[in-house]
Coordinates of C-alpha atoms and ligand atoms in Angstrom, one line a residue:
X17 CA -11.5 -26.0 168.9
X18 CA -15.0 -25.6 171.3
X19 CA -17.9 -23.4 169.9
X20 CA -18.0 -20.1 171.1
X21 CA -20.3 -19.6 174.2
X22 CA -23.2 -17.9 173.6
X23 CA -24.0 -14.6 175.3
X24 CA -26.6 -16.3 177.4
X25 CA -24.1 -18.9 178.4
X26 CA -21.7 -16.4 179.3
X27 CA -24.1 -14.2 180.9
X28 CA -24.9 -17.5 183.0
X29 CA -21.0 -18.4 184.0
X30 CA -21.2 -14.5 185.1
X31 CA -24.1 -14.2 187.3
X32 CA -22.7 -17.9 188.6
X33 CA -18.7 -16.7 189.5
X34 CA -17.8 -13.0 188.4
X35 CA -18.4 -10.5 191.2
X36 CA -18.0 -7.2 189.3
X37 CA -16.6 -3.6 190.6
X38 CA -19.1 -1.0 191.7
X39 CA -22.5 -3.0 190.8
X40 CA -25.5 -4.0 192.6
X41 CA -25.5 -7.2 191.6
X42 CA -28.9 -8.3 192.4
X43 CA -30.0 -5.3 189.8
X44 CA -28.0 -6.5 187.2
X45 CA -28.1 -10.9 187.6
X46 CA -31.7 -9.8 185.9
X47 CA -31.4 -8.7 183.0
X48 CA -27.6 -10.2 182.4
X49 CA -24.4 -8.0 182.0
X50 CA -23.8 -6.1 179.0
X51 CA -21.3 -7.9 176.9
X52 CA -18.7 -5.9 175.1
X53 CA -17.0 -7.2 172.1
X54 CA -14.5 -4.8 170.1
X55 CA -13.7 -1.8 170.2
X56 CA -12.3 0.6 167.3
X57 CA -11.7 3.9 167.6
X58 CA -14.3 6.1 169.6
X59 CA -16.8 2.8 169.0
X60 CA -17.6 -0.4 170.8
X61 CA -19.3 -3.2 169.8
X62 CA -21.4 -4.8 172.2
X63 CA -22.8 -8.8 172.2
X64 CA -25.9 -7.5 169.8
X65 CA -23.4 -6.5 167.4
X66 CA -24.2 -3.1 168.0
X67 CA -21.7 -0.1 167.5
X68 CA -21.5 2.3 170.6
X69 CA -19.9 5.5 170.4
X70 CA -18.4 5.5 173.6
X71 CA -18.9 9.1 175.5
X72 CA -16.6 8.1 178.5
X73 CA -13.5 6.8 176.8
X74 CA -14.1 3.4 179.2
X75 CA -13.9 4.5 182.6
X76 CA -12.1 8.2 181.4
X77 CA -9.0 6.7 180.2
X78 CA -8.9 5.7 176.6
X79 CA -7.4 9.1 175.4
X80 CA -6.4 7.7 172.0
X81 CA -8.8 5.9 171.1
X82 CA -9.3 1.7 170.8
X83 CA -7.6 0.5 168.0
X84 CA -3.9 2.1 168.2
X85 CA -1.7 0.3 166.6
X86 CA 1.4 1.5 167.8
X87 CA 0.9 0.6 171.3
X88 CA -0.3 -2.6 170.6
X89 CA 2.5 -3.4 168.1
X90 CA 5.2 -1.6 171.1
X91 CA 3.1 -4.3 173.6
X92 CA 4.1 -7.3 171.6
X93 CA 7.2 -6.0 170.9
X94 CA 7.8 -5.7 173.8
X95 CA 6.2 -8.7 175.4
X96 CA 8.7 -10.9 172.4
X97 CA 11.4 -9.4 174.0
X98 CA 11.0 -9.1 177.9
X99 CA 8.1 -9.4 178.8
X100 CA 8.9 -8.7 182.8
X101 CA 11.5 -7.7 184.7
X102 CA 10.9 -6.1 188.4
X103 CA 13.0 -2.6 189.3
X104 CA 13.2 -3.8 192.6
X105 CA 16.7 -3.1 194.4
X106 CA 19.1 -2.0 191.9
X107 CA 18.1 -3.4 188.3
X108 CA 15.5 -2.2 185.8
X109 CA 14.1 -2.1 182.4
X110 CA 14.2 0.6 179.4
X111 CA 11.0 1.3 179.1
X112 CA 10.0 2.8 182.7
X113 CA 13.0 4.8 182.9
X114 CA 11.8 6.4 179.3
X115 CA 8.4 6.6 180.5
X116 CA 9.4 8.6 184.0
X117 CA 12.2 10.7 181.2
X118 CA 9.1 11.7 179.3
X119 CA 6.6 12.2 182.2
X120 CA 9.6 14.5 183.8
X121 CA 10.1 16.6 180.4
X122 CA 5.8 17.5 180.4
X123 CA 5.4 17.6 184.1
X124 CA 5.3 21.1 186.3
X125 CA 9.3 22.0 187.0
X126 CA 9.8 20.6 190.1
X127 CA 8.5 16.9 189.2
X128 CA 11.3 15.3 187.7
X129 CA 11.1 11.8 189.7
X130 CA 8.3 9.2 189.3
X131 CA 7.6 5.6 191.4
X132 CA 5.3 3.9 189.4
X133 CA 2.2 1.8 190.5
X134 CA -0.1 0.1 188.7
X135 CA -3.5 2.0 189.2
X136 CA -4.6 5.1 190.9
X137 CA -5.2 3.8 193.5
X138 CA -2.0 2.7 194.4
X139 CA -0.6 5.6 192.8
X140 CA -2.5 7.5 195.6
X141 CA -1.5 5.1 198.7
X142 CA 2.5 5.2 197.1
X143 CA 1.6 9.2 197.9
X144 CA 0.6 8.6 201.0
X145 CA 3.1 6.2 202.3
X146 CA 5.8 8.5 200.4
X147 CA 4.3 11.6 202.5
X148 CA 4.8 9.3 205.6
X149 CA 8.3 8.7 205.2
X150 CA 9.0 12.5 203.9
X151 CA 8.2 13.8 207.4
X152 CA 9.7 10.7 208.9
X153 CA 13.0 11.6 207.9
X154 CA 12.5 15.0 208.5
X155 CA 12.2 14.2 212.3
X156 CA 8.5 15.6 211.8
X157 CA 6.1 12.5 212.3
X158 CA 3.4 14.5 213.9
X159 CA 2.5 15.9 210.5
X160 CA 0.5 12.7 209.5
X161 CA -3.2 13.8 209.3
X162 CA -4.3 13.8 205.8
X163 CA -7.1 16.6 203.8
X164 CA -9.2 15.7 201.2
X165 CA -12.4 17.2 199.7
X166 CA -16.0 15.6 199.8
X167 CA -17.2 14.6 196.9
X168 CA -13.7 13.5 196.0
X169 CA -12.7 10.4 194.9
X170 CA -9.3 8.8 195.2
X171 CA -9.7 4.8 194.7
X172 CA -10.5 1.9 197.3
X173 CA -7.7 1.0 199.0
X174 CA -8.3 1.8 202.7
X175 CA -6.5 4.7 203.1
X176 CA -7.4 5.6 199.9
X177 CA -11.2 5.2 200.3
X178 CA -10.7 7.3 203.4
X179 CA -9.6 10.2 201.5
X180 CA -12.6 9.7 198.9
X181 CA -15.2 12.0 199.8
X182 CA -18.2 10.1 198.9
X183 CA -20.2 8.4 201.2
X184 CA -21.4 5.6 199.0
X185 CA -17.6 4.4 198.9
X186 CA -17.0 4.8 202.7
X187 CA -19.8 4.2 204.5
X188 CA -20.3 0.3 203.4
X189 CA -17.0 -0.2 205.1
X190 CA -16.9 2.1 208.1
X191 CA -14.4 4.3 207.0
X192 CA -12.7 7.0 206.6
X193 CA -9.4 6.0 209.4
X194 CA -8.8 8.1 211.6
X195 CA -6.7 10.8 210.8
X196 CA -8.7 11.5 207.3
X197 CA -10.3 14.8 207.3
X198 CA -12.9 15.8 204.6
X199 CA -13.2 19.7 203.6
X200 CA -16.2 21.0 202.2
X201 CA -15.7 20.6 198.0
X202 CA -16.4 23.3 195.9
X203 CA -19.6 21.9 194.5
X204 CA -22.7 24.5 195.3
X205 CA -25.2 22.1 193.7
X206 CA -24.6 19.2 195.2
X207 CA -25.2 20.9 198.7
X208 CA -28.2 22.5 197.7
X209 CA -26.2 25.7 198.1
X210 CA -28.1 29.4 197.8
X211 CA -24.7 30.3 197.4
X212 CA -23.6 30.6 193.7
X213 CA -20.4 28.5 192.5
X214 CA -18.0 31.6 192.6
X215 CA -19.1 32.5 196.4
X216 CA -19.2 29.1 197.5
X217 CA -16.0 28.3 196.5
X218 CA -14.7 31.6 198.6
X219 CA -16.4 29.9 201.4
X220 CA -14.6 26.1 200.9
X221 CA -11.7 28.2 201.2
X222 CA -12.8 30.0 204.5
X223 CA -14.0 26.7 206.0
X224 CA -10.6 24.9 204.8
X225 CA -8.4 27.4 206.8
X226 CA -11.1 27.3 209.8
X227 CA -10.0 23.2 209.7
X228 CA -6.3 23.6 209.4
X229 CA -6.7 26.3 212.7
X230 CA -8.7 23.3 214.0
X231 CA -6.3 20.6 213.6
X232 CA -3.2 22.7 214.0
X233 CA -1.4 22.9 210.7
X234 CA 1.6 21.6 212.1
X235 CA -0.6 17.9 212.5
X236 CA -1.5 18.1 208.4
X237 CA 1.3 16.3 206.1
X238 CA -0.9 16.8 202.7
X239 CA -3.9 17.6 200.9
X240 CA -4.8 15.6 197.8
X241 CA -7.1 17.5 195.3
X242 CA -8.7 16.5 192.1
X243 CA -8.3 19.5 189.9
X244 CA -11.8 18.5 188.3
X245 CA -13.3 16.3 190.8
X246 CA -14.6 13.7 188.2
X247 CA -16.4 10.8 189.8
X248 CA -17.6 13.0 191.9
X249 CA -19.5 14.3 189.7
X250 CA -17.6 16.5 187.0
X251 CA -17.3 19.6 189.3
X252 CA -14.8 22.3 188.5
X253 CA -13.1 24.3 190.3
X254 CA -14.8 28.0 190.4
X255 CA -12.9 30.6 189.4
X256 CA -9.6 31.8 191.7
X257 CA -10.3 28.6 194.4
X258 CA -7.8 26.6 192.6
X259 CA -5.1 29.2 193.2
X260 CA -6.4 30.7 196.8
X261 CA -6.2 26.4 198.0
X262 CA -2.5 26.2 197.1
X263 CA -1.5 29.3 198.5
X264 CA -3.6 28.2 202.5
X265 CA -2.0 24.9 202.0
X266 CA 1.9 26.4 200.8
X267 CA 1.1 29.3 204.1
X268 CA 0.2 26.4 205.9
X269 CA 3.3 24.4 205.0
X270 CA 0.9 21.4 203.9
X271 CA 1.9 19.2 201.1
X272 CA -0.4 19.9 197.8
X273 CA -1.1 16.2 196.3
X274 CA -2.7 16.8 192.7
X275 CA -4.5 13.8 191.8
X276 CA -4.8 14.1 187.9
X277 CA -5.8 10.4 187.2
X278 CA -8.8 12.0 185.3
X279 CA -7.5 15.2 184.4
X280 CA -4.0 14.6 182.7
X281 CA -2.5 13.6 179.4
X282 CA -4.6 16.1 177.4
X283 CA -8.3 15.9 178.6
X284 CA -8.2 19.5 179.6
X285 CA -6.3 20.8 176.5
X286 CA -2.8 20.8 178.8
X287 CA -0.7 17.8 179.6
X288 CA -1.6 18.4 183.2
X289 CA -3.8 20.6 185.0
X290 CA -1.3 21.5 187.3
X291 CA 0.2 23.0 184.1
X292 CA -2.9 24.7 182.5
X293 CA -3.4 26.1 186.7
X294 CA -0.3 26.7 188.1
X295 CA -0.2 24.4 190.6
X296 CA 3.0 23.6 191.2
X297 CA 2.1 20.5 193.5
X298 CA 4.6 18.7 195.5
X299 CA 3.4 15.3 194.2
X300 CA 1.1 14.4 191.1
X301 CA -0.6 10.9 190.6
X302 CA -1.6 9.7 187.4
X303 CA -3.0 6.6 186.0
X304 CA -5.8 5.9 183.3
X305 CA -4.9 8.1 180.7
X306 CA -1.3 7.5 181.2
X307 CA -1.7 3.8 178.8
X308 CA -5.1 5.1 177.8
X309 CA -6.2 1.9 179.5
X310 CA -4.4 -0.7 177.4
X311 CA -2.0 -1.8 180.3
X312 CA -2.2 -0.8 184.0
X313 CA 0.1 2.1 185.4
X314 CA 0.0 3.9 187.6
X315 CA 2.6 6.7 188.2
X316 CA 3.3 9.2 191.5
X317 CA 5.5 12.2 190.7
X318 CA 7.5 13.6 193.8
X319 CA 9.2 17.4 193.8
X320 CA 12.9 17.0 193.9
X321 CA 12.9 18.3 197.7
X322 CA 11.2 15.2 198.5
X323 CA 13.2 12.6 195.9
X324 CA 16.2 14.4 197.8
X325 CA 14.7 13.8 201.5
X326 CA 14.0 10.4 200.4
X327 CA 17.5 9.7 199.1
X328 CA 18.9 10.7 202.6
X329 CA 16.8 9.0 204.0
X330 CA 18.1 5.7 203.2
X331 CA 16.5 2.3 201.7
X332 CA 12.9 2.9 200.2
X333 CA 11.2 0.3 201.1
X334 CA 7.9 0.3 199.3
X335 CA 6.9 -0.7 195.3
X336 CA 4.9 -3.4 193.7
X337 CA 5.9 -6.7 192.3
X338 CA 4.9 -5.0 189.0
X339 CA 5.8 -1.1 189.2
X340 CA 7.5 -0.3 186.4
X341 CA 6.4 -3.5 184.2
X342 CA 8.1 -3.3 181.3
X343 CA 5.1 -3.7 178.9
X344 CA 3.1 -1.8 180.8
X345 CA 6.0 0.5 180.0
X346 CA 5.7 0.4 176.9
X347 CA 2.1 0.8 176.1
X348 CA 2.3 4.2 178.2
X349 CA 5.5 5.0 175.9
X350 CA 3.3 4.4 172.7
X351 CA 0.4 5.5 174.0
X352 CA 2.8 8.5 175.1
X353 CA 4.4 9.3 171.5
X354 CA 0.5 9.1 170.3
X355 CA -1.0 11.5 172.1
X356 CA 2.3 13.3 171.0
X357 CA 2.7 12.9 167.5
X358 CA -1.2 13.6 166.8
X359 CA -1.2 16.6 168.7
X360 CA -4.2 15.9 170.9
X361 CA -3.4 17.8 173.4
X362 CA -3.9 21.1 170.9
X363 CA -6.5 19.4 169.3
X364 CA -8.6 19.6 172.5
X365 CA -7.3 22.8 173.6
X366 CA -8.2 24.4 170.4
X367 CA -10.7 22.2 168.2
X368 CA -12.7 19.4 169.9
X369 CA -12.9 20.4 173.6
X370 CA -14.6 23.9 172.5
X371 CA -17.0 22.4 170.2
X372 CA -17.7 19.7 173.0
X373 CA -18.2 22.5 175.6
X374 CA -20.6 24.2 172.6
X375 CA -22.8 21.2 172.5
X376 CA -22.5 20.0 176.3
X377 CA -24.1 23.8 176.9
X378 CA -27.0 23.4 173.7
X379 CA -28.4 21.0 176.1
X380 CA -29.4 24.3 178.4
X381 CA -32.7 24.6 177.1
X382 CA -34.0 21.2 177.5
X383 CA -36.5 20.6 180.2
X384 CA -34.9 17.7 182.1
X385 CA -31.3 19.8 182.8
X386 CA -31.0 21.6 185.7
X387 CA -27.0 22.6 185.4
X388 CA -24.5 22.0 183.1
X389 CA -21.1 21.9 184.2
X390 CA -17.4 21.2 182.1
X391 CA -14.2 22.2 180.8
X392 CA -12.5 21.1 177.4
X393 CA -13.2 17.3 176.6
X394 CA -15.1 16.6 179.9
X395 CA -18.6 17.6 181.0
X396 CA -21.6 16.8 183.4
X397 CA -25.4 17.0 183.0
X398 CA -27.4 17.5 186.1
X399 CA -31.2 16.2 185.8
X400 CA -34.2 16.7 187.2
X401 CA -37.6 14.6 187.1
X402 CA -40.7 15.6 185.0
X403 CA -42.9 16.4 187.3
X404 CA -45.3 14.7 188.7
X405 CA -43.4 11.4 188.2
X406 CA -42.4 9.4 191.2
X407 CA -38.4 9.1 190.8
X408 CA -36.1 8.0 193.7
X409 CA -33.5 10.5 194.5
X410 CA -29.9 9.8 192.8
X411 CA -31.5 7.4 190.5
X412 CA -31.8 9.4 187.5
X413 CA -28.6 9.2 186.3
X414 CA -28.7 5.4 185.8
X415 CA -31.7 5.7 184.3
X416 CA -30.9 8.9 182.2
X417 CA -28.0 6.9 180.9
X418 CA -29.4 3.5 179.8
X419 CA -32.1 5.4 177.9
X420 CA -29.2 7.2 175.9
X421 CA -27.5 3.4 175.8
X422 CA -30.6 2.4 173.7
X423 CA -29.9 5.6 171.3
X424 CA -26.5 4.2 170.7
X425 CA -24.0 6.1 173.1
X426 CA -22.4 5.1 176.3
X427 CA -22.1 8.1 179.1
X428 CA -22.1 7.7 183.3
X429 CA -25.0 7.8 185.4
X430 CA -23.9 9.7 188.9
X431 CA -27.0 9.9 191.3
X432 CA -28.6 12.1 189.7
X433 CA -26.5 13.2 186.6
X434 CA -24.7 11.9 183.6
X435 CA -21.0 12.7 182.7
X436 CA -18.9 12.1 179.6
X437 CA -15.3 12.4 178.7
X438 CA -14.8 10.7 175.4
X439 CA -12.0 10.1 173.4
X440 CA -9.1 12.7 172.5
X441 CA -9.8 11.4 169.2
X442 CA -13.2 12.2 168.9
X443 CA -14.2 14.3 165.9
X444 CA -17.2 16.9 165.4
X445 CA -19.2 14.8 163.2
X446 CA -19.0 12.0 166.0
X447 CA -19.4 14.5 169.2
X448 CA -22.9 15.6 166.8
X449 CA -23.7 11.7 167.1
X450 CA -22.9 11.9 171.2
X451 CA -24.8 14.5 171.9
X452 CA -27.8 13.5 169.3
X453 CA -27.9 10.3 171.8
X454 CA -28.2 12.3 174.3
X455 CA -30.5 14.6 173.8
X456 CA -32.8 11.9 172.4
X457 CA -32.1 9.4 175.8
X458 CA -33.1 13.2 178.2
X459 CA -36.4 13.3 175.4
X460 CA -37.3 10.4 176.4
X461 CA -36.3 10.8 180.3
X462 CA -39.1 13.2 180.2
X463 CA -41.8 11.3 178.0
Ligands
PLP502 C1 -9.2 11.1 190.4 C2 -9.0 9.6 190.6 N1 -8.1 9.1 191.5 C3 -7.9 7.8 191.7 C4 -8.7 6.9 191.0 C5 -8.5 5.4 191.3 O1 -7.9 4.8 190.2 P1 -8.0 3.2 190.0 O2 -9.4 2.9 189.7 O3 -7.1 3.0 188.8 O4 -7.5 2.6 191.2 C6 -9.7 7.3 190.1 C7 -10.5 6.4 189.4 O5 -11.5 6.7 188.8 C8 -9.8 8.7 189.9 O6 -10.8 9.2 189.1

């Protein structure tokens, strides 16, 4: 057998043939990628043989943790068995129908039907294609023109980077399509609002309807809405907008999409927001959380009125090679049962997300936050510069963030915030370790 590479050897093969997701790649071909070894629990271990504690669970999706047996024992089960089989035309596998049995059982009353994907972002453009056809067979194709929020963010397919309110995603590629409107999100701060979060949600809403009169709401098929907008920026939703949205949008006859790729499978102390809120949407996408990252899935859930319009409707001619993948399957099963059988979702509700939301706010008094914003196991730190010190806007986030990397835990950089959603599994002892990094990297934001 060869000699392992080095880390500068693989550093080199990267800079010379791996373009990476969402980097500047001129930034980072400097000082090299940051290798990451293991992982164990709510720890990494990077190329220094460092341990990590990881504050965003990956990229917000590794609910249980990263050394769960059972799904990787269920994956190689699984894999010894079958390791693929499509669910194209009329054959299928067990474990996606016990997957879409369980999602079904947790899921708001009217989802009992899921076409599965295998990311968000697909989970998002099966909506959207789904929506299509919905009002297709109903005879009503000039509802087509889609809502979405800025600061939203919904994945990078086309028509899913359309709906993403964020102009860093869109811009570079001169979107969003026609067709793609952006509402004002609830997000006071990020406007520079003199509005607090309570009345500036009241206006969203006010604005919202002004744009449905606008557009005529018999042009409008759907509105997809983060119940936290996450990538955004970890913005929740002030109180009664949640509820005053799907009641324009249900007046309005406009489909309510509830993207809970961040927000479901227990990070909010529910299985689903739409559960914890009363949404009742008409479709629900999920992904991350779903295999807690092991194995990509992606799932959409449809109301039975639209499984029903669908069914009349004929052949459905849309899916993936690989939706429903059988070991994909599977991991989401384990990962499923996990989450299940070790009551996390309680444990957030009750234990970990308070004392999470206790430190996120102990951070209040330090001179580099500005606002604070969160709910149960998720939460957002908005920064400002010492003064006097010459900081390009939206840049403290990154930097906020690799100065708390040095004190030994990984959270996001956003322009100019950090956010953190770490593992369900996360105890006190090692959310006291988080936020010690944390409050350490800020110190020495300020020094
Ligand atoms: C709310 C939301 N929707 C969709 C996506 C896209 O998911 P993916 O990256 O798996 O395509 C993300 C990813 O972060 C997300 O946070």
């Amino acid at each position: 057998m060869s000699a392992p590479l080095s880390v500068a050897e693989l550093r080199e093969l990267d800079r010379a043939h791996h373009l990476h997701p969402f980097t500047n790649h001129r930034d980072m071909h400097g000082p090299g990628t940051h290798l990451i070894k293991s992982g164990d629990g709510c720890f990494l271990v990077d190329q220094d043989d460092r341990r990590l504690l990881d504050g965003l669970a990956g990229l917000w999706c590794v609910n249980v943790g990263y050394s769960c047996a059972p799904i990787v024992e269920a994956v190689h089960s699984q894999m010894e068995r079958l390791p693929y089989y499509p669910s194209f035309f009329n054959s299928t596998t067990e474990t996606p129908i016990l997957v879409s049995e369980f999602l079904a059982k947790k899921a708001p009353p009217r989802l009992n039907r899921t076409v599965f994907s295998n990311s968000g972002s697909e989970a998002n453009e099966t909506a959207l294609k789904t929506i299509r056809a919905y009002y297709k067979i109903r005879g009503q194709s000039q509802k087509y023109k889609i809502l979405s929020r800025t600061f939203a963010y919904h994945g990078v397919t086309i028509a899913t980077t359309s709906m993403t309110g964020l102009p860093s995603c869109y811009e570079p590629f001169d979107l969003p399509l026609p067709g793609f409107i952006h509402v004002p999100g609830p997000h006071a701060y990020g406007v520079k609002s003199e509005m607090d979060h309570e009345a500036y949600g009241r206006w969203c809403i006010d604005e919202t309807a002004r744009i449905i009169a606008r557009e005529g709401a018999g042009t409008i098929a759907a509105m997809f809405v983060e119940p936290i907008q996450g990538a955004g920026g970890v913005i929740p939703p002030p109180p009664g907008y949640l509820a005053e949205l799907r009641e324009l949008l249900r007046k309005n006859d406009i489909l309510f999409v509830a993207d809970e790729v961040i927000t479901a499978f227990g990070r909010l102390g529910d299985w689903f927001a739409s559960g914890l809120w009363n949404l009742d949407p008409d479709l629900m996408t999920l992904a991350k959380g779903l295999t807690s990252g092991y194995l990509p899935l992606g799932a959409t859930m449809v109301s039975d009125e639209i499984a029903e319009t669908l069914f009349s409707g004929g052949y459905y001619a849309h899916g993936y090679t690989y939706s429903g993948h059988p070991t994909c399957a599977a991991a989401a099963l384990a990962n499923l049962n996990t989450i299940e059988s070790l009551g996390l979702v309680p444990r957030v509700r009750d234990d970990v997300g308070p004392y999470f939301q206790k430190k996120l706010h102990s951070l209040a008094g330090h001179p580099a936050v500005s606002e604070i914003r969160g709910t149960a196991l998720i939460g957002a730190v908005e920064l400002v510069p010492k003064p006097g010190t010459a900081v390009a806007e939206n840049t403290l986030g990154v930097k906020a963030s690799n100065l708390i990397r040095g004190e030994g835990a990984i959270v996001r950089g956003i322009r100019d915030l950090i956010a953190m959603a770490p593992p369900l599994i996360i105890t006190r002892d090692e959310l006291d370790i988080l936020f010690d990094a944390v409050r350490c990297g800020l110190d020495r934001l300020w020094e």
